[in-house]
Coordinates of C-alpha atoms in Angstrom, one line a residue:
Chain A
M1 CA 25.4 19.7 2.5
S2 CA 26.4 23.4 3.7
D3 CA 28.0 24.3 0.5
L4 CA 24.8 23.7 -1.5
P5 CA 23.4 26.9 -3.1
L6 CA 21.0 27.8 -0.7
V7 CA 18.5 29.9 -2.6
Q8 CA 15.4 30.5 -1.0
A9 CA 11.9 31.0 -2.4
D10 CA 10.3 28.9 -5.3
R11 CA 11.1 30.2 -8.8
A12 CA 7.5 29.7 -9.8
V13 CA 6.4 32.1 -7.0
P14 CA 7.3 35.5 -7.4
P15 CA 8.7 37.3 -4.1
P16 CA 6.0 39.5 -2.2
A17 CA 6.4 43.1 -2.8
A18 CA 7.5 44.0 0.8
T19 CA 10.8 42.2 0.4
T20 CA 11.6 44.3 -2.7
T21 CA 11.1 47.7 -1.0
T22 CA 13.3 46.7 1.7
G23 CA 16.4 45.8 -0.3
G24 CA 18.8 45.2 2.6
R25 CA 16.6 42.5 4.1
G26 CA 16.1 40.7 0.9
R27 CA 19.6 39.7 1.2
R28 CA 19.4 38.7 4.7
L29 CA 16.6 36.5 3.8
R30 CA 18.9 34.3 1.6
L31 CA 21.4 33.7 4.5
L32 CA 21.0 30.8 7.0
S33 CA 22.5 30.7 10.3
R34 CA 24.8 28.0 11.1
T35 CA 22.2 26.3 13.6
D36 CA 19.8 26.3 10.7
R37 CA 22.3 24.8 8.4
V38 CA 22.8 22.1 10.9
V39 CA 19.2 21.6 11.2
I40 CA 18.4 21.4 7.7
A41 CA 21.1 18.9 7.0
L42 CA 19.8 16.5 9.9
M43 CA 16.3 17.1 8.6
V44 CA 17.5 15.5 5.3
L45 CA 20.3 13.0 6.3
V46 CA 18.5 11.0 9.1
P47 CA 15.5 10.0 6.8
L48 CA 17.6 9.6 3.9
L49 CA 20.1 7.6 5.9
L50 CA 17.5 5.1 6.8
V51 CA 15.8 4.9 3.2
V52 CA 19.4 4.5 1.7
A53 CA 20.6 1.6 4.3
L54 CA 17.4 -0.2 4.1
V55 CA 16.1 0.3 0.6
W56 CA 18.6 1.5 -1.8
L57 CA 21.8 -0.5 -0.6
P58 CA 20.1 -3.6 -0.4
A59 CA 18.7 -3.1 -3.9
L60 CA 22.2 -2.5 -5.0
A61 CA 23.4 -5.5 -3.1
T62 CA 20.6 -7.8 -4.7
V63 CA 22.0 -7.0 -8.1
A64 CA 25.6 -7.7 -6.9
L65 CA 24.8 -10.9 -5.4
S66 CA 23.0 -12.1 -8.3
T67 CA 26.2 -12.6 -10.1
T68 CA 27.6 -14.7 -7.2
D69 CA 27.0 -18.2 -6.1
W70 CA 26.9 -17.4 -2.7
D71 CA 24.8 -20.0 -0.5
G72 CA 24.3 -17.3 2.4
I73 CA 26.4 -19.4 4.7
G74 CA 30.0 -19.4 3.9
P75 CA 32.0 -16.3 4.7
V76 CA 31.9 -13.2 2.4
S77 CA 35.4 -14.2 1.2
E78 CA 34.4 -17.4 -0.3
I79 CA 31.8 -15.9 -2.7
E80 CA 32.5 -16.4 -6.2
F81 CA 31.9 -14.6 -9.2
V82 CA 29.7 -16.3 -11.9
G83 CA 28.5 -13.7 -14.3
A84 CA 25.4 -14.3 -15.8
R85 CA 25.1 -18.0 -15.0
N86 CA 22.2 -17.5 -12.4
Y87 CA 20.3 -15.8 -15.1
S88 CA 20.7 -18.4 -17.5
D89 CA 19.9 -21.1 -14.8
V90 CA 16.7 -19.2 -13.8
V91 CA 15.4 -19.3 -17.3
N92 CA 16.6 -22.6 -18.3
I93 CA 16.7 -25.1 -15.6
Y94 CA 14.3 -23.5 -13.0
P95 CA 10.9 -25.3 -13.8
P96 CA 8.7 -22.6 -11.6
F97 CA 10.3 -19.6 -13.4
V98 CA 8.3 -19.9 -16.6
P99 CA 4.7 -20.4 -14.9
A100 CA 5.7 -17.5 -12.5
V101 CA 6.3 -15.1 -15.4
Q102 CA 2.8 -16.3 -16.9
N103 CA 1.1 -15.9 -13.6
N104 CA 2.8 -12.5 -12.9
L105 CA 1.5 -11.6 -16.7
L106 CA -1.8 -12.9 -16.2
W107 CA -2.3 -10.9 -12.9
L108 CA -1.5 -8.0 -14.7
A109 CA -3.8 -8.5 -17.4
A110 CA -6.7 -9.3 -15.1
L111 CA -6.2 -6.3 -13.2
F112 CA -5.6 -4.0 -16.0
V113 CA -8.3 -5.5 -18.8
V114 CA -10.9 -6.5 -16.3
A115 CA -10.6 -4.9 -12.9
T116 CA -9.5 -1.3 -14.0
P117 CA -12.2 -0.8 -16.6
I118 CA -14.8 -2.1 -14.1
G119 CA -13.4 0.4 -11.5
M120 CA -13.4 3.2 -14.0
F121 CA -16.8 2.3 -15.1
L122 CA -18.2 2.5 -11.5
A123 CA -16.5 5.8 -10.8
V124 CA -18.2 7.3 -13.7
L125 CA -21.6 6.0 -12.6
L126 CA -20.9 7.3 -8.9
D127 CA -19.7 10.5 -10.2
K128 CA -23.3 11.5 -11.1
E129 CA -23.9 12.4 -7.4
L130 CA -26.7 10.4 -6.9
R131 CA -28.8 9.8 -3.7
G132 CA -27.0 7.2 -1.5
T133 CA -23.6 7.3 -3.6
R134 CA -21.7 7.2 -0.3
F135 CA -23.2 3.7 0.6
Y136 CA -22.2 2.6 -2.8
Q137 CA -18.7 4.1 -2.7
T138 CA -18.2 2.7 0.8
A139 CA -19.3 -0.8 -0.3
L140 CA -16.9 -0.8 -3.2
Y141 CA -13.7 0.4 -1.3
L142 CA -14.5 -1.4 1.9
P143 CA -12.0 -4.4 0.7
V144 CA -9.3 -1.6 0.1
V145 CA -9.1 -1.5 3.9
L146 CA -8.2 -5.2 4.5
S147 CA -5.0 -6.6 4.1
L148 CA -4.3 -9.0 0.9
A149 CA -3.5 -11.5 3.3
L150 CA -6.7 -11.3 5.2
I151 CA -8.7 -11.2 1.7
G152 CA -7.1 -14.7 1.1
F153 CA -8.8 -16.0 4.3
V154 CA -12.1 -14.3 3.7
W155 CA -12.0 -15.9 0.2
Q156 CA -11.3 -19.2 1.4
L157 CA -14.7 -19.3 3.2
I158 CA -16.1 -19.0 -0.6
Y159 CA -13.5 -21.4 -2.4
S160 CA -12.6 -24.0 0.1
R161 CA -13.6 -27.6 -1.1
D162 CA -15.4 -28.9 1.7
Q163 CA -16.8 -26.0 3.7
G164 CA -16.8 -23.4 0.9
L165 CA -20.0 -21.4 -0.4
L166 CA -19.4 -22.2 -3.9
N167 CA -19.2 -26.0 -4.1
G168 CA -22.2 -25.8 -1.4
V169 CA -24.4 -23.8 -3.6
F170 CA -23.5 -25.5 -6.9
G171 CA -22.9 -29.0 -5.5
T172 CA -19.7 -29.1 -7.2
D173 CA -16.5 -30.6 -5.7
V174 CA -13.6 -28.2 -7.1
D175 CA -10.8 -27.4 -4.8
W176 CA -10.6 -24.0 -5.8
Y177 CA -7.5 -22.8 -4.0
G178 CA -5.8 -26.3 -4.3
D179 CA -6.5 -27.2 -8.0
P180 CA -3.6 -26.0 -10.1
D181 CA -5.4 -25.5 -13.1
V182 CA -8.0 -23.3 -11.5
N183 CA -6.5 -21.8 -8.5
I184 CA -5.0 -18.8 -10.1
W185 CA -8.3 -17.8 -11.5
A186 CA -9.8 -17.9 -8.0
V187 CA -7.1 -15.9 -6.5
L188 CA -7.4 -13.4 -9.4
V189 CA -11.1 -12.8 -8.6
A190 CA -10.1 -12.1 -5.0
A191 CA -7.3 -9.7 -6.0
G192 CA -9.8 -8.0 -8.5
W193 CA -12.4 -7.5 -6.0
R194 CA -9.7 -5.4 -4.0
H195 CA -8.4 -3.8 -7.0
V196 CA -11.8 -2.3 -8.6
G197 CA -12.4 -0.5 -5.3
Y198 CA -9.0 1.2 -5.3
I199 CA -9.1 2.0 -9.1
M200 CA -12.8 3.5 -8.6
L201 CA -11.4 5.8 -5.7
L202 CA -8.7 7.2 -8.0
Y203 CA -10.7 7.9 -11.0
L204 CA -13.4 9.4 -8.8
A205 CA -10.8 11.8 -7.3
G206 CA -9.6 12.3 -11.0
L207 CA -13.2 13.0 -12.2
K208 CA -13.9 15.5 -9.4
G209 CA -10.8 17.5 -11.0
V210 CA -11.9 17.7 -14.5
D211 CA -13.0 21.0 -15.6
P212 CA -16.9 21.2 -15.5
S213 CA -17.1 23.8 -18.2
L214 CA -15.6 21.0 -20.6
R215 CA -18.6 18.7 -20.1
E216 CA -20.8 21.4 -20.5
A217 CA -19.4 22.5 -23.7
A218 CA -19.4 19.0 -25.1
A219 CA -23.2 18.8 -24.1
V220 CA -24.0 21.9 -25.8
D221 CA -22.2 20.5 -28.9
G222 CA -24.8 17.7 -28.6
A223 CA -22.2 15.0 -27.8
S224 CA -23.6 12.0 -26.0
E225 CA -22.5 10.8 -22.7
P226 CA -20.1 8.1 -23.8
S227 CA -18.5 10.2 -26.6
T228 CA -18.2 13.1 -24.0
F229 CA -16.4 10.6 -21.7
F230 CA -13.9 9.0 -24.1
K231 CA -13.2 12.2 -26.4
V232 CA -13.3 15.2 -23.5
V233 CA -13.0 13.7 -19.9
F234 CA -10.7 10.6 -20.5
P235 CA -7.9 12.4 -22.3
V236 CA -8.1 15.2 -19.6
M237 CA -7.4 12.6 -16.9
R238 CA -4.2 11.5 -18.5
P239 CA -2.1 11.9 -15.3
I240 CA -4.7 9.7 -13.4
N241 CA -4.6 7.2 -16.3
I242 CA -0.7 7.0 -16.1
I243 CA -0.8 6.6 -12.3
V244 CA -3.4 3.9 -12.5
L245 CA -1.4 1.9 -15.1
V246 CA 1.9 2.1 -13.1
V247 CA -0.1 1.2 -9.8
T248 CA -1.6 -1.8 -11.4
V249 CA 1.6 -2.9 -13.0
I250 CA 3.7 -2.4 -9.5
E251 CA 0.8 -4.1 -7.7
S252 CA 0.7 -7.1 -9.9
L253 CA 4.7 -7.3 -9.8
R254 CA 4.5 -6.9 -6.1
A255 CA 1.5 -9.4 -5.6
F256 CA 2.6 -11.8 -2.8
D257 CA 0.5 -12.0 0.4
L258 CA -2.5 -13.8 -1.2
V259 CA -0.7 -16.5 -2.9
W260 CA 1.6 -16.9 0.3
V261 CA -1.3 -17.3 2.7
I262 CA -2.8 -20.0 0.4
N263 CA 0.2 -22.4 -0.5
K264 CA 3.4 -20.3 -0.3
G265 CA 3.1 -19.7 -3.9
R266 CA 3.3 -23.3 -5.3
N267 CA 1.1 -25.7 -6.9
G268 CA -0.3 -23.2 -9.6
L269 CA 0.3 -20.0 -7.7
E270 CA 3.8 -19.3 -8.7
L271 CA 4.8 -15.7 -8.7
I272 CA 8.3 -14.3 -9.0
S273 CA 7.8 -12.6 -5.6
A274 CA 7.1 -16.0 -4.0
L275 CA 10.0 -17.6 -5.6
V276 CA 12.5 -15.0 -4.4
T277 CA 11.0 -15.5 -0.7
A278 CA 11.0 -19.2 -1.2
N279 CA 14.7 -19.3 -2.1
V280 CA 15.6 -17.2 0.8
V281 CA 13.6 -18.1 3.7
G282 CA 12.8 -21.7 2.6
E283 CA 14.8 -24.8 3.2
A284 CA 17.4 -24.3 0.3
S285 CA 18.8 -20.9 0.7
R286 CA 20.3 -20.0 -2.8
I287 CA 21.3 -16.5 -2.4
G288 CA 22.8 -15.9 -5.8
F289 CA 19.9 -17.6 -7.7
G290 CA 17.4 -15.8 -5.6
S291 CA 18.8 -12.7 -6.1
A292 CA 18.9 -12.9 -10.0
L293 CA 15.2 -13.5 -9.7
A294 CA 15.0 -10.3 -7.4
T295 CA 16.9 -8.2 -9.9
I296 CA 14.5 -9.2 -12.6
M297 CA 11.7 -7.7 -10.6
L298 CA 13.6 -4.8 -9.5
V299 CA 14.4 -4.0 -13.2
V300 CA 11.0 -4.3 -14.2
S301 CA 9.6 -2.2 -11.5
L302 CA 12.3 0.7 -11.8
V303 CA 11.0 1.0 -15.6
F304 CA 7.6 1.9 -14.3
I305 CA 8.5 3.7 -11.4
T306 CA 10.5 6.2 -13.7
V307 CA 7.4 6.5 -15.7
Y308 CA 5.5 7.4 -12.6
L309 CA 8.0 9.6 -11.3
A310 CA 8.3 11.6 -14.6
T311 CA 4.4 11.9 -14.8
V312 CA 3.8 13.2 -11.4
M313 CA 6.7 15.5 -11.4
R314 CA 5.8 17.0 -14.6
E315 CA 2.3 17.6 -12.9
D316 CA 4.3 19.2 -9.9
R317 CA 5.8 21.9 -12.0
R318 CA 2.4 23.2 -13.4
Chain B
M1 CA -12.1 14.9 -2.7
S2 CA -15.2 16.1 -1.9
E3 CA -17.5 13.5 -0.5
A4 CA -21.1 13.5 -1.6
T5 CA -22.5 14.6 1.9
A6 CA -23.9 17.6 0.3
P7 CA -27.6 18.0 0.1
A8 CA -28.7 15.2 -2.3
P9 CA -29.0 16.7 -5.8
A10 CA -32.0 14.8 -6.9
R11 CA -34.3 17.7 -7.8
R12 CA -35.2 16.4 -10.9
P13 CA -37.9 13.6 -11.0
L14 CA -36.7 10.0 -11.0
R15 CA -36.5 8.8 -14.5
P16 CA -36.6 5.1 -15.5
A17 CA -32.9 5.4 -16.3
R18 CA -32.1 6.8 -12.9
V19 CA -34.0 3.9 -11.2
L20 CA -32.1 1.3 -13.3
L21 CA -29.0 2.9 -12.5
H22 CA -29.7 2.9 -8.6
V23 CA -30.8 -0.8 -9.0
F24 CA -27.5 -1.6 -10.7
L25 CA -25.3 0.2 -8.1
A26 CA -27.1 -1.3 -5.2
A27 CA -26.7 -4.6 -6.7
V28 CA -22.8 -4.2 -7.3
A29 CA -22.5 -2.5 -3.9
V30 CA -24.3 -5.5 -2.0
S31 CA -22.1 -8.1 -4.2
W32 CA -19.1 -6.3 -3.2
L33 CA -20.0 -6.5 0.6
F34 CA -21.1 -10.3 0.3
P35 CA -17.7 -11.9 0.9
I36 CA -17.2 -9.7 4.1
L37 CA -20.9 -10.4 5.2
W38 CA -20.3 -13.9 4.5
A39 CA -17.4 -14.1 6.7
V40 CA -19.2 -12.4 9.4
L41 CA -22.1 -14.9 9.2
T42 CA -19.6 -18.0 9.0
S43 CA -18.0 -16.7 12.2
L44 CA -21.2 -16.7 14.1
R45 CA -22.3 -20.2 13.6
S46 CA -21.0 -23.3 15.3
Y47 CA -18.9 -25.9 13.3
E48 CA -21.0 -28.7 14.2
Y49 CA -24.2 -27.2 12.8
T50 CA -22.5 -26.1 9.4
A51 CA -20.7 -29.4 9.0
A52 CA -24.0 -31.4 9.3
N53 CA -26.2 -29.0 7.5
G54 CA -23.9 -27.4 5.0
Y55 CA -23.1 -23.8 5.0
V56 CA -26.0 -22.9 2.8
S57 CA -28.3 -23.4 5.7
L58 CA -29.6 -21.2 8.7
G59 CA -29.1 -22.0 12.3
G60 CA -26.5 -22.7 14.7
W61 CA -25.8 -19.3 15.7
T62 CA -22.9 -19.0 18.5
F63 CA -20.4 -16.6 19.6
D64 CA -18.2 -19.4 20.6
N65 CA -16.1 -19.2 17.7
Y66 CA -14.8 -15.9 18.7
V67 CA -14.1 -16.9 22.2
T68 CA -12.1 -19.8 21.0
A69 CA -10.4 -18.1 18.3
W70 CA -9.4 -15.3 20.9
R71 CA -8.1 -17.7 23.3
T72 CA -6.5 -20.6 21.3
A73 CA -4.9 -17.6 18.8
E74 CA -3.7 -15.4 21.7
F75 CA -5.1 -12.6 19.9
G76 CA -4.7 -10.1 22.7
Q77 CA -0.8 -10.6 22.5
H78 CA -0.8 -10.3 18.7
F79 CA -3.0 -7.1 19.0
L80 CA -0.6 -5.8 21.2
N81 CA 2.5 -6.8 19.1
S82 CA 0.8 -4.7 16.2
V83 CA 0.4 -1.9 18.4
Y84 CA 4.0 -1.9 19.4
I85 CA 5.0 -1.9 15.7
T86 CA 2.4 0.3 14.2
V87 CA 2.2 3.4 16.7
P88 CA 6.0 4.1 16.8
A89 CA 6.3 3.4 12.9
V90 CA 3.5 5.7 12.1
L91 CA 4.8 8.4 14.1
L92 CA 8.3 8.3 13.0
T93 CA 7.3 7.8 9.5
L94 CA 5.0 11.1 9.7
F95 CA 7.9 12.9 11.6
L96 CA 10.9 12.0 9.3
A97 CA 8.8 12.3 6.1
S98 CA 7.7 15.7 7.1
C99 CA 11.3 16.7 7.8
V100 CA 12.2 15.8 4.4
A101 CA 9.2 17.2 2.8
F102 CA 9.7 20.4 4.4
V103 CA 13.2 21.0 3.2
I104 CA 12.1 20.0 -0.4
A105 CA 9.2 22.4 -0.4
R106 CA 10.9 25.1 1.4
F107 CA 14.2 25.4 -0.3
S108 CA 14.7 25.2 -4.0
W109 CA 17.8 23.2 -4.5
R110 CA 18.9 21.4 -7.5
T111 CA 19.3 18.2 -5.6
N112 CA 15.5 18.3 -4.5
L113 CA 14.1 16.6 -7.4
I114 CA 16.7 13.7 -6.9
L115 CA 15.8 13.8 -3.2
L116 CA 12.1 13.4 -4.0
G117 CA 12.8 10.6 -6.4
L118 CA 14.8 8.6 -4.0
F119 CA 12.0 8.7 -1.3
T120 CA 9.1 8.1 -4.0
A121 CA 10.6 5.2 -5.5
A122 CA 11.8 3.8 -2.6
N123 CA 8.0 3.2 -1.7
L124 CA 7.4 1.6 -5.2
L125 CA 10.0 -0.9 -5.2
P126 CA 9.0 -4.7 -5.0
Q127 CA 10.0 -5.5 -1.2
Q128 CA 10.9 -9.2 -2.2
A129 CA 13.6 -7.5 -4.4
L130 CA 15.4 -6.4 -1.1
L131 CA 14.8 -9.2 0.9
I132 CA 18.0 -11.1 0.5
P133 CA 20.5 -8.3 1.7
L134 CA 18.1 -7.1 4.2
F135 CA 17.5 -10.5 6.0
R136 CA 21.4 -10.9 5.9
L137 CA 21.7 -7.3 7.5
F138 CA 19.1 -8.0 10.2
T139 CA 20.9 -11.1 11.3
Q140 CA 24.0 -9.4 11.7
V141 CA 23.1 -6.4 13.5
P142 CA 23.3 -7.0 17.2
L143 CA 20.8 -5.3 19.6
P144 CA 21.5 -5.3 23.5
E145 CA 19.2 -7.9 25.3
F146 CA 16.8 -5.2 26.9
M147 CA 15.7 -4.1 23.5
S148 CA 15.3 -7.4 21.8
D149 CA 15.5 -11.0 23.4
S150 CA 16.9 -12.3 20.0
E151 CA 19.7 -9.7 20.5
L152 CA 19.5 -9.3 16.8
L153 CA 17.5 -6.7 14.5
Y154 CA 16.1 -9.9 13.1
D155 CA 13.2 -11.2 14.9
S156 CA 12.6 -8.0 16.9
Y157 CA 10.0 -5.2 17.1
W158 CA 12.7 -2.8 16.3
G159 CA 13.6 -4.1 12.9
L160 CA 10.1 -4.2 11.8
I161 CA 9.5 -0.6 12.9
L162 CA 12.5 0.5 10.8
V163 CA 11.9 -1.5 7.9
N164 CA 8.3 -0.2 7.9
V165 CA 9.3 3.4 8.4
A166 CA 12.0 3.1 5.7
F167 CA 9.4 1.9 3.1
Q168 CA 6.6 4.2 4.0
C169 CA 8.6 7.4 4.0
G170 CA 8.5 7.8 0.4
F171 CA 4.8 7.8 -0.1
C172 CA 4.4 10.5 2.8
V173 CA 7.3 12.7 1.6
F174 CA 5.9 12.7 -1.7
V175 CA 2.3 13.7 -0.5
L176 CA 3.6 16.3 2.3
S177 CA 6.0 18.0 0.2
N178 CA 3.1 18.6 -2.5
Y179 CA 1.0 19.7 0.2
M180 CA 3.7 22.0 1.6
K181 CA 4.5 23.3 -1.8
A182 CA 0.9 24.9 -1.8
L183 CA 1.3 26.8 1.4
P184 CA 1.7 30.6 1.0
R185 CA 5.1 31.9 0.9
D186 CA 4.4 34.9 2.8
L187 CA 4.1 33.0 5.8
Y188 CA 7.9 32.1 5.8
E189 CA 9.0 35.7 4.8
A190 CA 6.8 36.8 7.8
A191 CA 8.6 34.1 10.2
M192 CA 11.9 35.2 8.8
V193 CA 11.4 38.8 9.4
D194 CA 10.5 37.7 12.9
G195 CA 13.8 35.9 13.3
A196 CA 12.2 32.3 13.3
S197 CA 14.9 29.6 12.9
V198 CA 14.4 27.0 10.4
W199 CA 13.1 24.5 13.1
R200 CA 10.5 27.0 14.2
Q201 CA 9.3 27.5 10.5
Y202 CA 9.0 23.8 10.4
W203 CA 7.5 23.1 13.7
Q204 CA 5.5 25.9 14.4
V205 CA 4.4 27.2 11.0
T206 CA 4.4 24.3 8.6
M207 CA 3.3 21.4 10.9
P208 CA 0.1 23.2 12.1
L209 CA -1.0 24.0 8.6
C210 CA -0.4 20.5 7.6
R211 CA -2.6 18.9 10.2
P212 CA -5.2 17.7 7.4
A213 CA -2.8 16.2 5.5
L214 CA -1.0 14.5 8.5
A215 CA -4.3 13.2 9.6
A216 CA -5.1 11.6 6.2
L217 CA -1.8 10.2 6.0
A218 CA -1.9 9.0 9.5
T219 CA -5.1 7.0 8.9
L220 CA -3.6 5.4 5.7
E221 CA -0.4 4.5 7.5
V222 CA -2.0 2.9 10.5
T223 CA -4.0 0.4 8.0
W224 CA -1.2 0.0 5.8
I225 CA 1.5 -0.8 8.6
Y226 CA -1.0 -3.0 10.7
N227 CA -1.9 -4.7 7.3
E228 CA 1.8 -5.4 6.6
F229 CA 2.3 -9.1 6.1
F230 CA 5.5 -9.7 4.0
W231 CA 8.2 -8.1 6.3
A232 CA 6.6 -9.5 9.5
T233 CA 6.4 -12.9 7.9
V234 CA 10.2 -12.9 6.9
L235 CA 11.7 -10.9 9.4
M236 CA 10.2 -12.5 12.4
R237 CA 10.7 -15.9 14.0
T238 CA 9.1 -16.2 17.2
G239 CA 5.5 -16.8 16.8
D240 CA 4.7 -15.0 20.0
K241 CA 6.0 -11.6 18.5
F242 CA 4.2 -11.6 15.1
P243 CA 1.8 -9.1 14.6
V244 CA -1.7 -9.9 14.4
T245 CA -2.0 -9.8 10.4
S246 CA 0.8 -12.5 9.8
S247 CA 0.0 -14.2 13.1
L248 CA -3.0 -15.4 11.3
N249 CA -1.4 -17.3 8.6
N250 CA 0.5 -19.1 11.3
L251 CA -2.7 -20.1 13.1
R252 CA -4.5 -21.2 9.9
G253 CA -2.7 -24.6 10.0
E254 CA -4.2 -25.6 13.4
F255 CA -7.7 -24.6 12.5
F256 CA -7.4 -26.1 8.7
T257 CA -10.8 -27.9 8.8
D258 CA -12.6 -25.3 10.8
N259 CA -13.5 -22.5 8.6
N260 CA -15.9 -20.9 11.2
L261 CA -12.9 -20.5 13.5
V262 CA -11.0 -19.1 10.6
S263 CA -13.8 -16.5 9.8
A264 CA -13.9 -15.6 13.4
G265 CA -10.2 -14.9 13.5
S266 CA -10.3 -13.1 10.4
V267 CA -13.1 -11.0 11.6
L268 CA -11.3 -10.0 14.7
V269 CA -8.3 -8.9 12.6
A270 CA -10.3 -6.9 10.4
I271 CA -11.9 -4.9 13.2
P272 CA -9.4 -2.5 14.0
T273 CA -9.1 -1.3 10.3
L274 CA -12.9 -1.2 9.9
V275 CA -13.3 0.7 12.9
I276 CA -10.6 3.2 11.9
F277 CA -12.2 3.3 8.4
F278 CA -15.5 4.0 9.4
L279 CA -14.5 6.7 12.0
L280 CA -12.0 8.4 9.7
Q281 CA -13.4 7.6 6.4
K282 CA -13.0 11.1 5.1
Q283 CA -9.4 11.0 6.0
F284 CA -8.7 7.5 4.6
V285 CA -10.3 8.4 1.1
R286 CA -8.5 11.8 1.1
G287 CA -5.2 10.0 2.0
L288 CA -5.5 7.4 -0.9
T289 CA -6.1 9.9 -3.5
L290 CA -3.6 12.5 -2.1
G291 CA -1.1 10.9 -4.1
A292 CA -2.7 10.6 -7.2
S293 CA -4.0 14.0 -7.6
K294 CA -4.0 17.2 -5.7
G295 CA -7.8 17.3 -5.3

């Protein structure tokens, strides 16, 4: 660490005039004492070690294990390399895989096509600084405070076949959480309920950041409110749009708690995350096989994480 | 993000369109609150009454569900478990993340972007994708008995604290480094002239200035780590040691037919986050949007 070029001061920020007048001091500012170097190294290395050991090395290990047939019990020396066999097994002879992919995609579509526009629309309405806007906002993002596991329980009170509100009101006899034909939709309503609040909040923050003069100019030109939004405001919020996109994709991919508390992600509620978990902590621990599933998740998420990082870091440099 | 606490800007007379807008927003807000209110309502009614008269009825008011849920489910112990995990995890996350963020914001190294990327991306990876190696690792790492009666990182508070810190660091590094980059450079120049060490520049110059961001992050991280379900479910085995969010799942089986009790349990679990939320709403909201925009 110590042989890194220790350049002080951000390039973007010109040095204050005072340092340029006292030439000698300017050079001294560039030097760091030995203690300072040790401190800096510790400040970075301790957290880095933790993140590498508990996140990045496991991620690499998952990829490596996905090419083996390890059952998780035998000694590491007995691990056999099987190439892409786990992947072909996942796709070809593992019945829950296709439903899981479908459900993950459905989850993404529901959050993206339904919940996100609703959240954005509500943000636009709430951005008008109405009286009582605080109450509306609070009501909408209150679900974001709750855990998804808890949301599973809260909605059970509405969906339960014998004790639920829906069947009570409509006199129906649908097992909303248990019937494999409808439960994914029921769960998506609950997940969307929470997502709308989150998206609304992100867009509300984004809208506050839009230069008011842009809107004024559009108003002077006689543009209607919708066309001002779509032609002026929306494009300016590009970074927020990308963040919302990535957040939605990643949330859909990571969705887990809700289906796990309902029926451990079985019987119509298959998700890749639940399959991975079931393969590891369930009765049959198939490490290599589970790792192949996990690697698929990892690769998909890394694509979007890269997009996210590229966006936020570009914003950073501005 | 500026909350609309400012004096209400309704200087113009109410137009019909405005009234319509209010009606619409009020309807949406009430329907959004409804599931939570319904849970509260259900929790306050006796099972016998609702079983006999249906849930769409009025009456049978009682607090017994709370008493029963608290006692049968040993919520006291589970809340304590959540405190044992959440408090150290949040403090450690903020401390470690602020260290990294300080170095990233204070010094211009070519490695900074990589560092920032390593931390931020770690926060976004799907946890399940890391489960297999982490699970094996945690069952292999021994701990002395006085630290964990499982004598392993697996099934111990320490393990959960570490894994939460490792995951949450990324978000905090990202937010704090952005925040610190916006601090005036002259401060550091002045501190250097006074001979302040790097540690002092971090601890006595930077950290006090970061209080608003730290407060926002602390609020957010407390709710996130308290709400954390996945790691506690897979890295804990002993029922007594579960934090309260994941303990609820293990308890549901017992009350499977008694939704009134389940709702009382849900309300109990939600109370700490709701209290934090209403007391520190501004911080919470600011925290959620800090990562997305620098408003």
